Coordinates of N, CA, C and O in Angstrom, one line a residue:
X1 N -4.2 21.9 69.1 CA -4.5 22.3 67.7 C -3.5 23.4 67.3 O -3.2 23.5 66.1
X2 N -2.9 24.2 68.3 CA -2.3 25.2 67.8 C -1.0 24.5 67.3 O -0.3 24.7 66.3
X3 N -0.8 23.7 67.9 CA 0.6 23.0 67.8 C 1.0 22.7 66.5 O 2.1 23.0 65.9
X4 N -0.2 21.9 66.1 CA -0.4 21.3 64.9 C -0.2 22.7 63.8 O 0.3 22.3 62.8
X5 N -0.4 23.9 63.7 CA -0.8 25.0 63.1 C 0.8 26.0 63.3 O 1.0 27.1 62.9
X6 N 1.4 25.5 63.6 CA 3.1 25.5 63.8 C 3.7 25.8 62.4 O 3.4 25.1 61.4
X7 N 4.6 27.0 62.3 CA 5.4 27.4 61.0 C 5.4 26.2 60.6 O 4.6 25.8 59.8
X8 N 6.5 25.3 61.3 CA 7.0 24.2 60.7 C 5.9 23.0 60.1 O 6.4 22.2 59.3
X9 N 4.5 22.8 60.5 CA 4.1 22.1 60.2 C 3.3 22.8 58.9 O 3.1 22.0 57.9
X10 N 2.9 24.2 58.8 CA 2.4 25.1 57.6 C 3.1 24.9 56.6 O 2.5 25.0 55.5
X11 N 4.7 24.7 56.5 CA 5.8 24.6 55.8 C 5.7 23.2 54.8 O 5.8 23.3 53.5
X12 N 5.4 21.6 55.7 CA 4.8 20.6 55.1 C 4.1 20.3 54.2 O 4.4 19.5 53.3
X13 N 2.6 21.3 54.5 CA 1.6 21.0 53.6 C 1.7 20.9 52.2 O 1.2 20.0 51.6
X14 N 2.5 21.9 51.5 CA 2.4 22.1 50.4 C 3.4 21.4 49.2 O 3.4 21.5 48.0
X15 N 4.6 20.2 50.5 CA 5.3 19.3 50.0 C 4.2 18.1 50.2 O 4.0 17.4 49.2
X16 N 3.5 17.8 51.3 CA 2.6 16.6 51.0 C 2.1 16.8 50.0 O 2.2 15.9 49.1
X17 N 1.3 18.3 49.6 CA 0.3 18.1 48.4 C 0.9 17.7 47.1 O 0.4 17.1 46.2
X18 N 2.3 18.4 47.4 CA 3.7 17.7 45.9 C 3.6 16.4 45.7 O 3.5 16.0 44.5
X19 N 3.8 15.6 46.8 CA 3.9 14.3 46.8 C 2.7 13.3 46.4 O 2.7 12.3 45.6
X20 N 1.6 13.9 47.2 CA 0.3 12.8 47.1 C 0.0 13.6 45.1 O -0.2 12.7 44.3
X21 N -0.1 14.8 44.5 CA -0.1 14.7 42.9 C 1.1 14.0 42.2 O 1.0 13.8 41.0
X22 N 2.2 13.8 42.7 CA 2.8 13.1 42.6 C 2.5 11.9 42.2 O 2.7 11.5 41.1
X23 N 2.0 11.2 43.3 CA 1.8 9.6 43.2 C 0.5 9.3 42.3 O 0.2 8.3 41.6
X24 N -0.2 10.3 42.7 CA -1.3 10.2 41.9 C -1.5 10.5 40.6 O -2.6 10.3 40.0
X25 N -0.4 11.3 39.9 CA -0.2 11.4 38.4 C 0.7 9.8 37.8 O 0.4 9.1 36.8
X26 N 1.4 9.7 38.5 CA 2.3 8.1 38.4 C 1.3 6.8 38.3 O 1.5 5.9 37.6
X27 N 0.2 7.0 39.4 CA -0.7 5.4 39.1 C -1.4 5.7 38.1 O -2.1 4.7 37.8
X28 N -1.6 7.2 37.0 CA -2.4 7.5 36.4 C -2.0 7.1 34.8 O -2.8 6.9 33.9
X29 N -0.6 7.0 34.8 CA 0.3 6.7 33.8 C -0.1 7.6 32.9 O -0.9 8.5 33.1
X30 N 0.8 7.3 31.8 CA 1.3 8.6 30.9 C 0.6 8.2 29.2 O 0.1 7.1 29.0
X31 N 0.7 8.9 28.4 CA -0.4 8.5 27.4 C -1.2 8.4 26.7 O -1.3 7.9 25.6
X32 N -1.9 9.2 27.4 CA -3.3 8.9 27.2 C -4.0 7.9 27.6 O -3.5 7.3 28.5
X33 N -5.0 7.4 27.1 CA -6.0 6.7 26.8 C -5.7 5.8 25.2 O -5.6 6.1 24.1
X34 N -5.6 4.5 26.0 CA -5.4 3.3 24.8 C -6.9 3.3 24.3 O -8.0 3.6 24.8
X35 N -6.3 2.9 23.0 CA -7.5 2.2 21.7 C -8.1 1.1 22.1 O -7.4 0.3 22.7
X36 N -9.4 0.7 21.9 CA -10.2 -0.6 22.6 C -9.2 -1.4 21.4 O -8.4 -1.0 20.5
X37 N -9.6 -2.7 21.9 CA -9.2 -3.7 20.9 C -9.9 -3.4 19.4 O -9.4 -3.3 18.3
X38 N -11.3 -3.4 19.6 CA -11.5 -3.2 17.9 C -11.4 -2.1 17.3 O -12.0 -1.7 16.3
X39 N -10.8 -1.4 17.9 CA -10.4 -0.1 17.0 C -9.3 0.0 15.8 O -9.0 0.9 14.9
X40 N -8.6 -1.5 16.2 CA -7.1 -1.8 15.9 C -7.4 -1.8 14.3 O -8.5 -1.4 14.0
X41 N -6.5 -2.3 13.1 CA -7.0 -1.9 11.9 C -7.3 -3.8 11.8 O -6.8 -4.6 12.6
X42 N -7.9 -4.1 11.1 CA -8.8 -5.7 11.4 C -8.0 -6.0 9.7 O -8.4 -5.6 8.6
X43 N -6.7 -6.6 10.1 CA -6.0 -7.5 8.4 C -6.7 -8.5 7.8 O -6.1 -8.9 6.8
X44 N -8.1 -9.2 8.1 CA -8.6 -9.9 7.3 C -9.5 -9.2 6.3 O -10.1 -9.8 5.5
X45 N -9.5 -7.9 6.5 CA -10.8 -7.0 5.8 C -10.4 -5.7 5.5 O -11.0 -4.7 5.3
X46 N -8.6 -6.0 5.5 CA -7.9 -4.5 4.9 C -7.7 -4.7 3.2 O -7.5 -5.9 2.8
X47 N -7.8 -3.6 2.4 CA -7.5 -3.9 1.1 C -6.6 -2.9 0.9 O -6.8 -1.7 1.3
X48 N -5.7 -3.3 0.3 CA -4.6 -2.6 -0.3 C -4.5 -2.5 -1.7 O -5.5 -3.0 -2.3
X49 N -3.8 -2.1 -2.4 CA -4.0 -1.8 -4.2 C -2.9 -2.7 -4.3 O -1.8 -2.9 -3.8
X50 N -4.0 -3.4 -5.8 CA -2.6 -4.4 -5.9 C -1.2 -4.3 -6.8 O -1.1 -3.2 -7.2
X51 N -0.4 -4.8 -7.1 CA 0.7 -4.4 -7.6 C 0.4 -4.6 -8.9 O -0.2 -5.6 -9.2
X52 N 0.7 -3.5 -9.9 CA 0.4 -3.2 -11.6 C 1.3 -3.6 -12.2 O 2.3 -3.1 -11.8
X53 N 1.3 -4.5 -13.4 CA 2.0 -4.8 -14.5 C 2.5 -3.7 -15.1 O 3.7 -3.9 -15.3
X54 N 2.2 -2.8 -15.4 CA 2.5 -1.4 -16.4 C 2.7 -2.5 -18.5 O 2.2 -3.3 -19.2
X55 N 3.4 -1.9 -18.4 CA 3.5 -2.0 -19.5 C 4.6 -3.7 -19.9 O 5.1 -3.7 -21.0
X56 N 4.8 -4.7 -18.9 CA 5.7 -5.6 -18.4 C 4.6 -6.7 -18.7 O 3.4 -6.5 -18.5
X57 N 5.3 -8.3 -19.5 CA 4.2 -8.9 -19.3 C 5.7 -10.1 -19.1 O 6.8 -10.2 -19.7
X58 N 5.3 -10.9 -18.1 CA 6.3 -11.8 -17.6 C 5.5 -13.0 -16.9 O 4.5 -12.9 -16.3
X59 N 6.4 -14.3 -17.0 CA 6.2 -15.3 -16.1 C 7.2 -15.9 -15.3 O 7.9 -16.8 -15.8
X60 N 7.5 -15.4 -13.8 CA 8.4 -16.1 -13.1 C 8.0 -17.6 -12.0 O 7.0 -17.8 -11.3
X61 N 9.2 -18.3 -12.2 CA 9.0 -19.8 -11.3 C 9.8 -19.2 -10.3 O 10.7 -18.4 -10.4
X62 N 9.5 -19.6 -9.3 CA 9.9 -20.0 -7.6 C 10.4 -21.0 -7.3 O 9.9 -22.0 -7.6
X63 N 11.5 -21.2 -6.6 CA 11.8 -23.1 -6.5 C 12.6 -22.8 -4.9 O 13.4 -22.0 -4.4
X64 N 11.9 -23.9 -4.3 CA 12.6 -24.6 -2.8 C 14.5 -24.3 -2.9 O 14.8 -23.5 -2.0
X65 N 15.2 -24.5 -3.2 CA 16.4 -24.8 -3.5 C 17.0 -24.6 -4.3 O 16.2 -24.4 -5.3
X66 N 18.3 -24.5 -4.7 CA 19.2 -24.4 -5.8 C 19.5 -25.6 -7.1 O 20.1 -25.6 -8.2
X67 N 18.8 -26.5 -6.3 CA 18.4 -27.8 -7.1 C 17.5 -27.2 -8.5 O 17.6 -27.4 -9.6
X68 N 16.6 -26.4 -8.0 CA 15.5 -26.1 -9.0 C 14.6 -27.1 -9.2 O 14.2 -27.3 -10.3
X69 N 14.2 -27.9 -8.3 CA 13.5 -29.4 -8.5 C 11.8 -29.3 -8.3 O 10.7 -29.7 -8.8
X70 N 12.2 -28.3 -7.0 CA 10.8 -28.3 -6.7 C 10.0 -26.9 -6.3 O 10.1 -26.0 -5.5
X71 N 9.0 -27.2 -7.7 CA 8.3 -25.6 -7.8 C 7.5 -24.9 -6.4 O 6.4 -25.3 -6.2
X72 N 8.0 -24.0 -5.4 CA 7.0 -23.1 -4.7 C 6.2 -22.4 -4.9 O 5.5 -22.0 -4.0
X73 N 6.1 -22.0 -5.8 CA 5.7 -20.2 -6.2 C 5.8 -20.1 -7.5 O 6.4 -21.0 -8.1
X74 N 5.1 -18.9 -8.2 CA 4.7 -18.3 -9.5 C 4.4 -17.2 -9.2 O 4.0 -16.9 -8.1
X75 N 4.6 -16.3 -10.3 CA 4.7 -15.4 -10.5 C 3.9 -14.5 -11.9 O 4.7 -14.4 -12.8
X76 N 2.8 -13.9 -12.3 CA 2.7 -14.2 -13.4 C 2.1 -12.4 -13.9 O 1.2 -11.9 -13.2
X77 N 2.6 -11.8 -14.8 CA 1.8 -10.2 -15.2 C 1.7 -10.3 -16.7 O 2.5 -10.9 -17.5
X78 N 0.5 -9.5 -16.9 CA 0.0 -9.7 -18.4 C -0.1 -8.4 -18.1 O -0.4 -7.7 -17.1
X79 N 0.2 -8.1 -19.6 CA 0.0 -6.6 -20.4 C -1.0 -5.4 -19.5 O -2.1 -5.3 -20.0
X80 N -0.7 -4.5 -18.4 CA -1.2 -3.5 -18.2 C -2.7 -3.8 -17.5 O -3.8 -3.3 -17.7
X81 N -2.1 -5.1 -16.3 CA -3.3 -6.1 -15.7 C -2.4 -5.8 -13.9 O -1.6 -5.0 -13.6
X82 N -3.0 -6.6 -13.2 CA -2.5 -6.9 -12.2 C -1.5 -8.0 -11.7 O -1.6 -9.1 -12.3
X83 N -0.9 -8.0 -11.0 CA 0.2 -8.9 -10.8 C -0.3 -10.1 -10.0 O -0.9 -9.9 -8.9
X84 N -0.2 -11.4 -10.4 CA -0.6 -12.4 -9.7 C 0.3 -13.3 -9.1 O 1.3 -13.5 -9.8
X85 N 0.2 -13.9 -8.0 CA 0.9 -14.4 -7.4 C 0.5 -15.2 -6.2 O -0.4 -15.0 -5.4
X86 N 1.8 -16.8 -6.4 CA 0.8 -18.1 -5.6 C 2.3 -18.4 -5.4 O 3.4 -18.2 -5.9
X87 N 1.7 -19.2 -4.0 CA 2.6 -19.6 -3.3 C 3.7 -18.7 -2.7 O 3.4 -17.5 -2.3
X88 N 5.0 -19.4 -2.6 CA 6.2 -18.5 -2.2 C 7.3 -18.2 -2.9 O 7.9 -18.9 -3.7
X89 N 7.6 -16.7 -2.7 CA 8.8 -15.9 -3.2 C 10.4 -16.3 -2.8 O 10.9 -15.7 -1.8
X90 N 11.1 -17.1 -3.4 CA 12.4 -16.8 -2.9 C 13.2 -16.8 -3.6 O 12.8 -16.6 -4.7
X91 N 14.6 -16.9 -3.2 CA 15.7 -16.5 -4.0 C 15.9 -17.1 -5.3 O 16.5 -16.6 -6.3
X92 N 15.5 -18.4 -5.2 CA 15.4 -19.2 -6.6 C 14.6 -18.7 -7.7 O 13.5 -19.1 -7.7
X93 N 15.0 -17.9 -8.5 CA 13.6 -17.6 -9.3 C 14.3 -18.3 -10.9 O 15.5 -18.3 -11.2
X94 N 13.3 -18.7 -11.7 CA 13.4 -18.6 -13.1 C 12.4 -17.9 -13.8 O 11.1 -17.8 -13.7
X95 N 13.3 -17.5 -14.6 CA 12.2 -16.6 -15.9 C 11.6 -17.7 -16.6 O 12.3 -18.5 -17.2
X96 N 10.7 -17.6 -16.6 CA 10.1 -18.4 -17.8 C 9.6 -17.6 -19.2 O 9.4 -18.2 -20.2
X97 N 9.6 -16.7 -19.0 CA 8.9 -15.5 -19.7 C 9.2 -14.1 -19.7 O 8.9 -13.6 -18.6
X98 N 9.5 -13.3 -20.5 CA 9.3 -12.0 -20.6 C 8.7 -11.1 -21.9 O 8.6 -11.5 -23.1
X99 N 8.4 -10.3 -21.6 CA 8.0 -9.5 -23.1 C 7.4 -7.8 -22.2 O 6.9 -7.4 -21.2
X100 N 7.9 -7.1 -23.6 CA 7.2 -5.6 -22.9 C 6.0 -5.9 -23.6 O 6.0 -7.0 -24.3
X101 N 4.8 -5.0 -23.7 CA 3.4 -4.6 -23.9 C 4.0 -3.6 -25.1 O 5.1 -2.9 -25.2
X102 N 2.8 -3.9 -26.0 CA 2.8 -2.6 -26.8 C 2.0 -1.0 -26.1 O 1.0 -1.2 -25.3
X103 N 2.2 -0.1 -26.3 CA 1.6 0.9 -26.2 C 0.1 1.3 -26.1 O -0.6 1.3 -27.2
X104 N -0.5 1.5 -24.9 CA -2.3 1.4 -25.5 C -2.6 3.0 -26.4 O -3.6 3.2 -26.9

C-alpha cells in the first residue's frame, strides 16, 4: 500500500481526474439540451400577415414560358385589400392591369 502512496503515483491522480472529466464532458456534448420535436414552430398552423395592396390596384398573369401560352399563376390587388395569389410566380409576367387607388 505504501508503494502505491508514492510521490510519483500522488503526482497521477490529479491528471487521471483531468482526463476521466475530460471524457466525461466530451460524451456529454456541448449545447445544451435540444428542443423535443414539438416544440419546433408547426408550418401548417403558422400565420403570417399577409401582403397589403396599399394604395395599388393591379392584375398580373404568370406564364410557363416565353411563349406566353400557358397561364400558371395570377396575381391579383384591389384598392387598400390584401394581395391574392394562385398558382406560380415566375419570370413571365404580364400586366393585365394597373391603376393607383384614390385616397381614403
Amino acid at each position: 500500500m505504501t508503494e502505491f502512496l508514492t510521490k510519483g503515483c500522488l503526482m497521477k491522480i490529479p491528471v487521471m481526474l483531468a482526463a476521466l472529466g475530460l471524457a466525461a464532458g466530451l460524451s456529454l456534448g456541448c449545447g445544451g439540451v435540444e428542443g423535443e420535436v414539438g416544440d419546433q414552430d408547426n408550418l401548417a398552423s403558422r400565420e403570417d400577415a399577409l401582403p397589403w395592396c396599399g394604395n395599388s390596384s393591379y392584375s398580373y398573369s404568370y406564364f410557363s414560358d416565353a411563349t406566353y401560352s400557358v397561364r400558371v399563376g395570377s396575381e391579383f390587388c384591389s384598392c387598400y385589400g390584401p394581395v391574392l395569389r394562385r398558382g406560380s410566380q415566375t419570370a413571365f409576367m404580364q400586366v393585365d392591369w394597373e391603376d393607383i387607388c384614390p385616397e381614403r
